[in-house]
PDB file of C-alpha atoms and ligand atoms in Angstrom:
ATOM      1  CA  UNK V   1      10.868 -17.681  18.878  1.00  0.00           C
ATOM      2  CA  UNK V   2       8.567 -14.644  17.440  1.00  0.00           C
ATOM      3  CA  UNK V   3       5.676 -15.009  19.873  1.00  0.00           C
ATOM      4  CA  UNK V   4       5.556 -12.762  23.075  1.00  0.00           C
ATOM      5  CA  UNK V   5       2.962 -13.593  26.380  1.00  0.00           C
ATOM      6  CA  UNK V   6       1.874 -10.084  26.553  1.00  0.00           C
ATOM      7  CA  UNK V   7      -1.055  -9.166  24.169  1.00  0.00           C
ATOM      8  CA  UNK V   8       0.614  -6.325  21.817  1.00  0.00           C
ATOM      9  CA  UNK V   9       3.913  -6.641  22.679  1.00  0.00           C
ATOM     10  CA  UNK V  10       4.949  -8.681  20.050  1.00  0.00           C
ATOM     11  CA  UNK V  11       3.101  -6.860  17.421  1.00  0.00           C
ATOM     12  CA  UNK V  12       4.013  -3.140  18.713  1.00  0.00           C
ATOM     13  CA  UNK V  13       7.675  -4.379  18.543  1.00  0.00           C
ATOM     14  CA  UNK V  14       7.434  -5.057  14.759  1.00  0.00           C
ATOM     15  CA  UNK V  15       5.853  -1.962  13.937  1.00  0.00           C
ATOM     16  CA  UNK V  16       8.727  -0.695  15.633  1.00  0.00           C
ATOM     17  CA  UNK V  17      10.948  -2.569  13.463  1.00  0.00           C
ATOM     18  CA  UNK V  18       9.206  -1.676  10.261  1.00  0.00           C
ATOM     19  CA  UNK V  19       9.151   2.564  11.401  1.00  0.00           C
ATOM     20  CA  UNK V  20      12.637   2.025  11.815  1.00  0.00           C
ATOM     21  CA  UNK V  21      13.826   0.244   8.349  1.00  0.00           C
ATOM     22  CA  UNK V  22      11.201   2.158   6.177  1.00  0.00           C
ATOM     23  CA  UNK V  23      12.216   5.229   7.684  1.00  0.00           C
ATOM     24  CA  UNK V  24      15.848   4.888   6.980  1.00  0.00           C
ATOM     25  CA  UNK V  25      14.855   3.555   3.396  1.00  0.00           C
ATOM     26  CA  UNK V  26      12.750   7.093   3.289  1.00  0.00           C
ATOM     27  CA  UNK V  27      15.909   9.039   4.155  1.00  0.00           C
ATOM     28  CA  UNK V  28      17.786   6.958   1.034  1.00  0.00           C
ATOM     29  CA  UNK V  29      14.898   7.506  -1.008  1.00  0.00           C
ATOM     30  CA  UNK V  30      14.365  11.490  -0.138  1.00  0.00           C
ATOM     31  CA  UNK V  31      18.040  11.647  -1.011  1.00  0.00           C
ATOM     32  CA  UNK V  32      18.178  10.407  -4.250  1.00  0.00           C
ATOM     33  CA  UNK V  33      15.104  12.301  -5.058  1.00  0.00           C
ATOM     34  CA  UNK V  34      16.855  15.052  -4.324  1.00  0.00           C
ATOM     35  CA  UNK V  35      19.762  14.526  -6.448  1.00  0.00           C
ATOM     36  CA  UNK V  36      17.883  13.580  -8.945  1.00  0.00           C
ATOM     37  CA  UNK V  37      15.504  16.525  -8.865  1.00  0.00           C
ATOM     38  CA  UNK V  38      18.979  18.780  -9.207  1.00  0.00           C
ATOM     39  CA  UNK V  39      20.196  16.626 -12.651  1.00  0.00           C
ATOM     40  CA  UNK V  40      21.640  13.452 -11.380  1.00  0.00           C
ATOM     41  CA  UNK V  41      20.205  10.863 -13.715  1.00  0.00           C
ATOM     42  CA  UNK V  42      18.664   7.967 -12.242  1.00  0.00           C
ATOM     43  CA  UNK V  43      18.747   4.076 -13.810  1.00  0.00           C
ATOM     44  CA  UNK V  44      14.994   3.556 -14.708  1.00  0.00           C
ATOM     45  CA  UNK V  45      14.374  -0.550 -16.459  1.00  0.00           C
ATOM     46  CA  UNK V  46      10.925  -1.852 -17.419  1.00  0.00           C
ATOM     47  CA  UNK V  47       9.547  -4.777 -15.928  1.00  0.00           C
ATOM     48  CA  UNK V  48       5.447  -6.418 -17.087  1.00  0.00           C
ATOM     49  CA  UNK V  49       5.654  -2.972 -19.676  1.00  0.00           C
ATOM     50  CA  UNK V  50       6.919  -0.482 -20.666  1.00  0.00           C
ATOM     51  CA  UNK V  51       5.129   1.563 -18.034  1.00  0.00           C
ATOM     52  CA  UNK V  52       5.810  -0.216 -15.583  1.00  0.00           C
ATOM     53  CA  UNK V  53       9.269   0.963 -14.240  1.00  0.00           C
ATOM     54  CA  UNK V  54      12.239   0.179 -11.427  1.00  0.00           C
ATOM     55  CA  UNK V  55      14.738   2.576 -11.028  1.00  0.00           C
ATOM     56  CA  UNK V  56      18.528   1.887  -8.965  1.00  0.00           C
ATOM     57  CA  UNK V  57      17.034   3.936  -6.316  1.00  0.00           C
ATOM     58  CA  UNK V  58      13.579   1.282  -5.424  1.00  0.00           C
ATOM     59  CA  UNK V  59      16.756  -1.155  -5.646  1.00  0.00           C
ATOM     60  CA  UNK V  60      19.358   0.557  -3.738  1.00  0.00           C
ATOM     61  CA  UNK V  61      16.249   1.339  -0.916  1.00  0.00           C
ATOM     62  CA  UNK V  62      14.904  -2.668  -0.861  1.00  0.00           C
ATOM     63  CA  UNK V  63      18.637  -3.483  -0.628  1.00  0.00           C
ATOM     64  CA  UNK V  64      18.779  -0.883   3.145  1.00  0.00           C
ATOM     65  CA  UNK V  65      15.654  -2.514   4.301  1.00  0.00           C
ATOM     66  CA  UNK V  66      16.874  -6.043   3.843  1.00  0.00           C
ATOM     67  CA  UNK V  67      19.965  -5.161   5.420  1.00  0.00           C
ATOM     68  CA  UNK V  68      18.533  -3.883   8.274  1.00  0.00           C
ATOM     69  CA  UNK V  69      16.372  -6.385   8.932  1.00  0.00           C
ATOM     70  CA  UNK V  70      19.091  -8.654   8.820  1.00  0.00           C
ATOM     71  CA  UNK V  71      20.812  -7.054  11.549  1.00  0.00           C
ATOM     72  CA  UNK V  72      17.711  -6.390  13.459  1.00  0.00           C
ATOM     73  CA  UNK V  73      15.500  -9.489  12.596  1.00  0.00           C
ATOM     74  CA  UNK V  74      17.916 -12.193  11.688  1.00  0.00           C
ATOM     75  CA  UNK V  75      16.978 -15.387  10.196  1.00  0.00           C
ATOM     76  CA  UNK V  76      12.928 -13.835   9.504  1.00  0.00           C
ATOM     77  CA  UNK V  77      12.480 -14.231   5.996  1.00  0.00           C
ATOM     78  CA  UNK V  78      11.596 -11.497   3.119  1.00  0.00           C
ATOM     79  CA  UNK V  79       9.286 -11.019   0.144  1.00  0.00           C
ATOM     80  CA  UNK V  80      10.119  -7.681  -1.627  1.00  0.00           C
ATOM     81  CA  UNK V  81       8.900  -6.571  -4.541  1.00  0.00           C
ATOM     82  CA  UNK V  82      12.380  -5.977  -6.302  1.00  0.00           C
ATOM     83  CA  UNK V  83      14.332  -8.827  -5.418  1.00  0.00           C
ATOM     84  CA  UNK V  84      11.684 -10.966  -4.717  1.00  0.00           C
ATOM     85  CA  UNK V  85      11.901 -14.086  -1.966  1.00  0.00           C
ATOM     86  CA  UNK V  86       9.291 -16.121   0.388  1.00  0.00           C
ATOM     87  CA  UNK V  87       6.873 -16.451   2.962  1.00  0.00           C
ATOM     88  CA  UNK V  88       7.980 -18.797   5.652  1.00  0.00           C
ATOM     89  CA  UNK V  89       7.432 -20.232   9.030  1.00  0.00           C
ATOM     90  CA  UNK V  90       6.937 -17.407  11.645  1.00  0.00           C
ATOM     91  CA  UNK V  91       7.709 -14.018  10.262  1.00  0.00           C
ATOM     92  CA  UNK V  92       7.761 -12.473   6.914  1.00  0.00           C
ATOM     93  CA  UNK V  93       8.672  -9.102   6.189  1.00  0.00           C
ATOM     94  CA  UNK V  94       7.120  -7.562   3.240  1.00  0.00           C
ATOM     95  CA  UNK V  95       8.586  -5.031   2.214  1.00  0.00           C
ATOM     96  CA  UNK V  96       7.467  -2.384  -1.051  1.00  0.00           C
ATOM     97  CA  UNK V  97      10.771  -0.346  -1.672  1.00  0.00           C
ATOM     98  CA  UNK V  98       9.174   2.783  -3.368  1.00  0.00           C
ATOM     99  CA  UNK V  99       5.406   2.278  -3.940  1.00  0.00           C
ATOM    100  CA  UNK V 100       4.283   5.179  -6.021  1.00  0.00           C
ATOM    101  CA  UNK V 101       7.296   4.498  -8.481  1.00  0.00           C
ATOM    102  CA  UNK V 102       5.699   6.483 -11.766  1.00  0.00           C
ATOM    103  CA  UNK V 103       5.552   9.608  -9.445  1.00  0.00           C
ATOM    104  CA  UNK V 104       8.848   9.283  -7.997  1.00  0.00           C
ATOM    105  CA  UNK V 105       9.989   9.083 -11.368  1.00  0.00           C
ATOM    106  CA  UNK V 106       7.898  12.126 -12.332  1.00  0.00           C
ATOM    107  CA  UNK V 107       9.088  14.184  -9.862  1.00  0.00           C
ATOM    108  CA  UNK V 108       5.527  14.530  -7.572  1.00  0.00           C
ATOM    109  CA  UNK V 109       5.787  13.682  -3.887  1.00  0.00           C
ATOM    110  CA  UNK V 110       2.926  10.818  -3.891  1.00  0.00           C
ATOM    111  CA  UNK V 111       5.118   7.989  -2.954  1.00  0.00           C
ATOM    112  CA  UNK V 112       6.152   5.650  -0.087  1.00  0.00           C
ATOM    113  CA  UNK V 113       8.617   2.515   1.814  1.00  0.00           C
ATOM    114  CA  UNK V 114       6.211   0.474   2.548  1.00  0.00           C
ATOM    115  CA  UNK V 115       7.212  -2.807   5.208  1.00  0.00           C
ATOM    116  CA  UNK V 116       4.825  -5.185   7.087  1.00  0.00           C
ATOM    117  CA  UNK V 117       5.541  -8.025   8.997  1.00  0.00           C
ATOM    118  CA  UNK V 118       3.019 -10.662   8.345  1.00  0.00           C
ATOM    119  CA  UNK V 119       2.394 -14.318  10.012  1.00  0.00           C
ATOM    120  CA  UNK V 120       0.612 -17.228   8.114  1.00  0.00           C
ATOM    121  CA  UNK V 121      -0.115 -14.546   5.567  1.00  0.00           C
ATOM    122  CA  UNK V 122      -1.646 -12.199   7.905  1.00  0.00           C
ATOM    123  CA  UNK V 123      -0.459  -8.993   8.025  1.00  0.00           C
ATOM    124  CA  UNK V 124       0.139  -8.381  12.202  1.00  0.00           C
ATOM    125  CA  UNK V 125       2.446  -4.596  11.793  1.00  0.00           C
ATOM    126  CA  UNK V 126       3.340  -2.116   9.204  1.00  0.00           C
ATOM    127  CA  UNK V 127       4.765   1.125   8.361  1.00  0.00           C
ATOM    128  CA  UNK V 128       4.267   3.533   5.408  1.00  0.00           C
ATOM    129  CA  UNK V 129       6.726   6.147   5.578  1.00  0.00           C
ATOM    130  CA  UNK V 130       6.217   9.329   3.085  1.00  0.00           C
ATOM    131  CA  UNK V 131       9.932  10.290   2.189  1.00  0.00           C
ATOM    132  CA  UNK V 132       9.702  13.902   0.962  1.00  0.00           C
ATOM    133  CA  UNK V 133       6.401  15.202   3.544  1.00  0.00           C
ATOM    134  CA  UNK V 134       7.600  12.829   6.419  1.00  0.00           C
ATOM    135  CA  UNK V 135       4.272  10.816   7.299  1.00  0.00           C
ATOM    136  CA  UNK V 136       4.653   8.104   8.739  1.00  0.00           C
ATOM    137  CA  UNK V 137       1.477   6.039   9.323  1.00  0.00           C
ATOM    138  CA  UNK V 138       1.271   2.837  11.547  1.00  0.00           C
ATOM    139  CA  UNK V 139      -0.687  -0.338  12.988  1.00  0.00           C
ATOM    140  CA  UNK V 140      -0.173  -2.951  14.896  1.00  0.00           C
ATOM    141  CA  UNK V 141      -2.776  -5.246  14.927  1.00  0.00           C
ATOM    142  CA  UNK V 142      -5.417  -5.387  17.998  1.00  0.00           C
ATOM    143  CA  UNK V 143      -3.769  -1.851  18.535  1.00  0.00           C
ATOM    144  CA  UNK V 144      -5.194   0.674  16.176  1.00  0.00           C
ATOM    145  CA  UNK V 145      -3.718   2.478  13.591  1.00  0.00           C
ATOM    146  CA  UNK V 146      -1.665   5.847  13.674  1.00  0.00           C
ATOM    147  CA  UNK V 147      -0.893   8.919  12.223  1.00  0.00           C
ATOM    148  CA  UNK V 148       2.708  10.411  13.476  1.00  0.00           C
ATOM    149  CA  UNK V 149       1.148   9.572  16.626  1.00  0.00           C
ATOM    150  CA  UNK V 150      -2.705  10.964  15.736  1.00  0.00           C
ATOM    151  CA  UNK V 151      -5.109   8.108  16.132  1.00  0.00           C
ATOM    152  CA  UNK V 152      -6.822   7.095  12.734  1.00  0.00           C
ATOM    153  CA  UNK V 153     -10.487   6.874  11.798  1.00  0.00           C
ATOM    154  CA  UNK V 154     -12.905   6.078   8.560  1.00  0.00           C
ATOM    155  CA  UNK V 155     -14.701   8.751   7.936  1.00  0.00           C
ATOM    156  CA  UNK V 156     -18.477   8.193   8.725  1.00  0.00           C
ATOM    157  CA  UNK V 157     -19.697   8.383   4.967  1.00  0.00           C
ATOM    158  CA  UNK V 158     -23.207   7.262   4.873  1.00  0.00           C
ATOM    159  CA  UNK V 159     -24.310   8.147   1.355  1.00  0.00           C
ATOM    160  CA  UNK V 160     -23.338   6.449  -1.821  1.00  0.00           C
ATOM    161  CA  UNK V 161     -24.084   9.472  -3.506  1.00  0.00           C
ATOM    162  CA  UNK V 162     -20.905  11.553  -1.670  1.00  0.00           C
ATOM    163  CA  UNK V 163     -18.858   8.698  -1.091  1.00  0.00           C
ATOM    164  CA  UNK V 164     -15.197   9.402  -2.348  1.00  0.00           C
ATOM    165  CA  UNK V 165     -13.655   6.393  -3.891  1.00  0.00           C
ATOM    166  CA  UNK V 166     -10.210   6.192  -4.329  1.00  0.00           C
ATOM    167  CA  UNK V 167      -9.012   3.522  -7.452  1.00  0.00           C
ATOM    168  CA  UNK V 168      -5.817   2.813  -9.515  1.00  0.00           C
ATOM    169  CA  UNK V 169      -4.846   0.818 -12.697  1.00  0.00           C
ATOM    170  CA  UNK V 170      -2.573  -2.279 -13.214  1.00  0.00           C
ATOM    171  CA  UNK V 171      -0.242  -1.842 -16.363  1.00  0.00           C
ATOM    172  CA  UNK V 172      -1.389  -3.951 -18.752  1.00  0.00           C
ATOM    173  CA  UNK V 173      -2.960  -1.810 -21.363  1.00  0.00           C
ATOM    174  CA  UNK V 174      -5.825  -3.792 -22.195  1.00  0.00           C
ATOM    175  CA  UNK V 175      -6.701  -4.280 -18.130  1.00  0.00           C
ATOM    176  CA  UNK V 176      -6.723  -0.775 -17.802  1.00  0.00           C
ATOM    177  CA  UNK V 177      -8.803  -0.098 -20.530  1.00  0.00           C
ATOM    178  CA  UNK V 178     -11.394  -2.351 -18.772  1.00  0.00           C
ATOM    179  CA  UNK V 179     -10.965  -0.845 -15.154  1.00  0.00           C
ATOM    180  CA  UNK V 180     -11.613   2.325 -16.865  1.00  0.00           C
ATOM    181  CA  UNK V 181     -14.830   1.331 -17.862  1.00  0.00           C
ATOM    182  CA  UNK V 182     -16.110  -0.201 -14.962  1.00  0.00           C
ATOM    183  CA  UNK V 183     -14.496   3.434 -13.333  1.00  0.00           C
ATOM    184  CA  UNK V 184     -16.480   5.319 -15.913  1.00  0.00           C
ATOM    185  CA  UNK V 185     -19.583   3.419 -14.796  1.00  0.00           C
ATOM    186  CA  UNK V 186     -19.360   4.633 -11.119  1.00  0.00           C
ATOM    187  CA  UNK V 187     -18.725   8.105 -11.412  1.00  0.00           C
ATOM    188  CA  UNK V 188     -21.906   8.747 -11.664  1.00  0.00           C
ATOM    189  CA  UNK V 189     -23.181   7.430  -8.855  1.00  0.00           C
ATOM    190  CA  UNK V 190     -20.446   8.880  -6.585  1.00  0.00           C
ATOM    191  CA  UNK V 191     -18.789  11.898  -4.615  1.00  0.00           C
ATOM    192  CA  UNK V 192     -15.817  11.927  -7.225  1.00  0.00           C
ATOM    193  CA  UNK V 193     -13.048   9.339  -8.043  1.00  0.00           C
ATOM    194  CA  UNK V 194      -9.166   9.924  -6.816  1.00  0.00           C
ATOM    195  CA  UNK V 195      -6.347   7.960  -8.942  1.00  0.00           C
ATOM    196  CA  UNK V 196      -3.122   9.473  -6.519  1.00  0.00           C
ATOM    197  CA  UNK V 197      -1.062   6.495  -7.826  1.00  0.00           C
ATOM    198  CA  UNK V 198       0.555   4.572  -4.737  1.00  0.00           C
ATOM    199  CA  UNK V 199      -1.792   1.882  -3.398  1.00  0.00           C
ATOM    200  CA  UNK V 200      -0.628   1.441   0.157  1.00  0.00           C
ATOM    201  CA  UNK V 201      -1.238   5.665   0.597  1.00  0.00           C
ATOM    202  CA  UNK V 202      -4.642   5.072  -0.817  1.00  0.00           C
ATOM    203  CA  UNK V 203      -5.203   2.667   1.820  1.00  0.00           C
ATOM    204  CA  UNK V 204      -3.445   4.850   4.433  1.00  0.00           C
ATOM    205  CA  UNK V 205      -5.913   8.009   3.222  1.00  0.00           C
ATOM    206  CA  UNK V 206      -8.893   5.564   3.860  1.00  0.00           C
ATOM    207  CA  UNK V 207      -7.942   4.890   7.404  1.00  0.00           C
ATOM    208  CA  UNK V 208      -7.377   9.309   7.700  1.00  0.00           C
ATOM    209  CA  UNK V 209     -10.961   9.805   6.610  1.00  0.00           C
ATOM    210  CA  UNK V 210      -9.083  11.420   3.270  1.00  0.00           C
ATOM    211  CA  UNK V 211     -11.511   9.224   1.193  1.00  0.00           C
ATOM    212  CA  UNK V 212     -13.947   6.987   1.786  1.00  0.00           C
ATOM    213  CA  UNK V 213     -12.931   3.986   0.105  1.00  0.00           C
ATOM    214  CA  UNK V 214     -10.804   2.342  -2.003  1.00  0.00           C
ATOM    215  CA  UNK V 215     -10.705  -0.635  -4.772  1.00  0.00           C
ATOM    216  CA  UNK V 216      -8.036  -1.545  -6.853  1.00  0.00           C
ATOM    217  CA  UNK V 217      -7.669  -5.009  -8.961  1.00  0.00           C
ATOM    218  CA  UNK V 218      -4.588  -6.966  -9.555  1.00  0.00           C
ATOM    219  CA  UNK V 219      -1.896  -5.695  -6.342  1.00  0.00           C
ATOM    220  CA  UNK V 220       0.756  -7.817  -5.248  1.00  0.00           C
ATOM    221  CA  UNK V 221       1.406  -8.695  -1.508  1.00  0.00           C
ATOM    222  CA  UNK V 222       3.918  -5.569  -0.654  1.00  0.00           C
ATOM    223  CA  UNK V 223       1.483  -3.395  -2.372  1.00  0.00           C
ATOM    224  CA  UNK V 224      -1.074  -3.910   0.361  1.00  0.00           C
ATOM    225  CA  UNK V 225       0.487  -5.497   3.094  1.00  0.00           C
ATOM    226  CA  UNK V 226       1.216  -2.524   5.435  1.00  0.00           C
ATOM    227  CA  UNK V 227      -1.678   0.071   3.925  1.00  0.00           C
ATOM    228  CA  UNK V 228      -4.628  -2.432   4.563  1.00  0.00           C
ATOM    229  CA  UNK V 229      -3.365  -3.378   8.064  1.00  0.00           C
ATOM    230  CA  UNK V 230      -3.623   0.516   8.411  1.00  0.00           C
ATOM    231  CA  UNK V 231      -7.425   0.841   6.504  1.00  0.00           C
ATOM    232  CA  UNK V 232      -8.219  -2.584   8.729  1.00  0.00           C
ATOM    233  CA  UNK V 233      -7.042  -1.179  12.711  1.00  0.00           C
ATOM    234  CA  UNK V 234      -9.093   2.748  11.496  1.00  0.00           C
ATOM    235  CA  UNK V 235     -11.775   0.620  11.397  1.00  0.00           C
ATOM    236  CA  UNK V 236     -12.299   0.072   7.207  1.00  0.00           C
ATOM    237  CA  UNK V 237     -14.065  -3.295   6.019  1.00  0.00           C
ATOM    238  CA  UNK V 238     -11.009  -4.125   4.208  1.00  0.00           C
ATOM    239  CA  UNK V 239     -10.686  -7.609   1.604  1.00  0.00           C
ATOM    240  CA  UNK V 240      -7.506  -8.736   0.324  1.00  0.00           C
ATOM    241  CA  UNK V 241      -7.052 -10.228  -3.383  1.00  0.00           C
ATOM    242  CA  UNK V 242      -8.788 -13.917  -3.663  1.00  0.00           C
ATOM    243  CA  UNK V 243     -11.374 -13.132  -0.355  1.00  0.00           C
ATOM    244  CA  UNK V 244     -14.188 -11.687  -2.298  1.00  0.00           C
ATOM    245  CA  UNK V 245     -14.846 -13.302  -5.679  1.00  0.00           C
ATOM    246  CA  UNK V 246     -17.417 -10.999  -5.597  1.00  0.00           C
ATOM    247  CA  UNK V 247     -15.283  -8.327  -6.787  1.00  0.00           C
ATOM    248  CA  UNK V 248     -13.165 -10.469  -8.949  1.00  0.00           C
ATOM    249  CA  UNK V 249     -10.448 -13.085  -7.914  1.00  0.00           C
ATOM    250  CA  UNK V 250      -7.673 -10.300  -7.386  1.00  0.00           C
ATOM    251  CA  UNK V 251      -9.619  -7.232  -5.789  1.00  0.00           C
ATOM    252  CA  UNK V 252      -8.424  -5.363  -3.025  1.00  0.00           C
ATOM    253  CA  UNK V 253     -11.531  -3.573  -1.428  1.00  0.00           C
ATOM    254  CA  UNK V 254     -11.556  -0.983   1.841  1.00  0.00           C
ATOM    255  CA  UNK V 255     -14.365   1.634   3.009  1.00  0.00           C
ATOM    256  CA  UNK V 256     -15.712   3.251   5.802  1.00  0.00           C
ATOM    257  CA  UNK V 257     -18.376   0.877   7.172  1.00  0.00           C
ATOM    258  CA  UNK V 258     -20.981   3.213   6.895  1.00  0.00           C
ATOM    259  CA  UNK V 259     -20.820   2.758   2.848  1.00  0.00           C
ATOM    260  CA  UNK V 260     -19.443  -0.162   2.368  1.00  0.00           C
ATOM    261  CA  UNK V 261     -22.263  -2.742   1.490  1.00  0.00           C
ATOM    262  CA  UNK V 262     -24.033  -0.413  -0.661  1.00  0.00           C
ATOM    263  CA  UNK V 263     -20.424   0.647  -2.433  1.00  0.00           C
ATOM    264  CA  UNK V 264     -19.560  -2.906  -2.657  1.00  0.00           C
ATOM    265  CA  UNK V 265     -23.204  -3.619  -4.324  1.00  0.00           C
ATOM    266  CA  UNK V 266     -22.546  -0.431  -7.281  1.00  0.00           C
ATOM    267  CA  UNK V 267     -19.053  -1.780  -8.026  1.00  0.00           C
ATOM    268  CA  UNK V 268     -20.903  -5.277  -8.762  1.00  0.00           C
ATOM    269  CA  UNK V 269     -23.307  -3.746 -11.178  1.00  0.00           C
ATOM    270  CA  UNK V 270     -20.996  -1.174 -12.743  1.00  0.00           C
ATOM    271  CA  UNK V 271     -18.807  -4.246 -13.963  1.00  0.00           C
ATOM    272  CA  UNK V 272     -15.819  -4.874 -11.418  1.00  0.00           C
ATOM    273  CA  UNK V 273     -16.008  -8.528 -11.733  1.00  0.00           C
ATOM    274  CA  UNK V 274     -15.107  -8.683 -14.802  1.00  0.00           C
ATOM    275  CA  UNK V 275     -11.819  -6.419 -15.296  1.00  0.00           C
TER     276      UNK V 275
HETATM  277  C1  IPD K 301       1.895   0.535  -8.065  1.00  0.00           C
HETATM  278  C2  IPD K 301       1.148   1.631  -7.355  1.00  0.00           C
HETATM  279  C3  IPD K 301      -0.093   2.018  -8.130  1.00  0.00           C
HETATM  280  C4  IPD K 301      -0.990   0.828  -8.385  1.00  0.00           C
HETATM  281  C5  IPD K 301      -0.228  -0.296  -9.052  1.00  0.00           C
HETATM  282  C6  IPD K 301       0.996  -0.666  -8.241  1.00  0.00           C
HETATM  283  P1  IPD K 301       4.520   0.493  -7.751  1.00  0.00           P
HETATM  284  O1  IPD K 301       3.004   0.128  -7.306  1.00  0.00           O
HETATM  285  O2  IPD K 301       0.784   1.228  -6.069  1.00  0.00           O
HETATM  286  O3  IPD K 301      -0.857   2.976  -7.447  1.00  0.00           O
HETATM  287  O4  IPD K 301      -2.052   1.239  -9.208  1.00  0.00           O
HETATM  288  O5  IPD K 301      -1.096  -1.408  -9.135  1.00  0.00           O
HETATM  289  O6  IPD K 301       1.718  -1.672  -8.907  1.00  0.00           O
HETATM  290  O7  IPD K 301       4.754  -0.151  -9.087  1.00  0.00           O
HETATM  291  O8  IPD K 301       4.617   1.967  -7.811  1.00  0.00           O
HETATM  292  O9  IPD K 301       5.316  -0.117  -6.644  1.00  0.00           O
HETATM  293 CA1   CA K 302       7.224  -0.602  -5.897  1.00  0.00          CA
END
């Protein structure tokens, strides 16, 4: 069965498990960057629009991780976001192939292999490995989160006024024209917004102290699942889609602790519900 006696030792030896298979995925990933950054074409299809792309390489890496896991795990179920699948009784892997996909597809080095194991829903381990500048950042629940072996904090933001708020925007054109808004709203009343354009490194550069906070609407499972396990263990209030209908049904939400009620309370009024 997938529960240990010793407190930790059954989360610390997913994490494990997830550095290993998103690593190796990273090392697929970094390759095929590479090849494709010297003329190899790459297969890129659309999926919700036509800005919203999968290439053969997010494939051909969610294809590593699940076999991997099926050597290492066996019988655990997965939920990926390319070939889909299920939660199930004890644990689920969840598993983001590339998450950053427009940038890998660009060319720029903002993207990750994201996999978490979760139980019941809960995310309890993760791993976001950085192919091309090596990062990888961890957690294991009760058990902090790390930095290639650096502890992580939140920052200690106090001030609305200099709080640096990280944010991204689903595909649908008409959504983002209303996140925009509501973005357009807050800039006034912050530090400076950040759009780097792979949700679980947002979350990661929360838990580093690299911003102060982050909201997104409208994620899926994998896009979170390992990054707000991360944000959660540094010590970031952290809510998952459908927990604060405050911010929407389908708002992701994680900030230092210092600045996250009064964040939280400008995000309301600048119209965050509603997009
Ligand atoms: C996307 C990225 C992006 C976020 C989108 C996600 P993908 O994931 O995380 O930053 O704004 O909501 O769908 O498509 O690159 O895996
Ligand atoms: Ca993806």
């Amino acid at each position: 069965m997938w529960s240990h006696g010793c407190v930790g030792a059954f989360e610390t030896e997913l994490k494990d498990v997830a550095v290993q298979v998103a690593g190796a995925a990273a090392t697929l990933v970094r390759q095929a960057r590479e090849a494709m950054l010297t003329g190899q074409s790459v297969q890129v299809d659309t999926k919700s629009t036509d800005t919203d792309v999968v290439t053969a390489v997010d494939r051909a890496s969610e294809r590593l991780v699940r076999e991997r896991l099926a050597e290492l795990r066996p019988g655990e179920h997965v939920l990926g976001e390319e070939e889909g699948g299920s939660a199930g009784e004890g644990v689920t892997w969840v598993v983001d192939p590339i998450d950053g996909t427009v940038n890998f597809l660009y060319g720029a080095p903002a993207f990750v292999v994201s996999v978490a194991a979760q139980v019941d829903g809960v995310s309890v381990a993760g791993a976001v490995v950085e192919p091309v500048d090596g990062r990888v950042w961890t957690a294991a629940r009760g058990e902090g989160a790390w930095l290639d072996g650096r502890r992580l904090h939140v920052s200690a933001a106090q001030r609305l006024d200099l709080t640096l708020v990280a944010t991204g925007f689903g595909y649908a054109a008409e959504r983002r024209a209303r996140q925009a808004r509501a973005v357009a709203e807050l800039l006034g009343r912050v530090r400076d917004i950040r759009r780097p354009g792979a949700a679980s490194l947002d979350l990661c550069a929360v838990a580093a102290g690299w911003t102060d906070a982050y909201v997104e609407h409208g994620l899926h499972r994998w896009d979170w699942a390992a990054g707000a396990l991360i944000a959660a263990e540094a010590g970031a209030v952290v809510s998952l889609p459908g927990e604060d209908t405050a911010l929407g049904t389908d708002a992701t939400f994680a900030a230092a602790p210092g600045i996250a009620a009064p964040l939280h309370a400008a995000l309301v009024e600048c119209g965050f519900k509603d997009v």
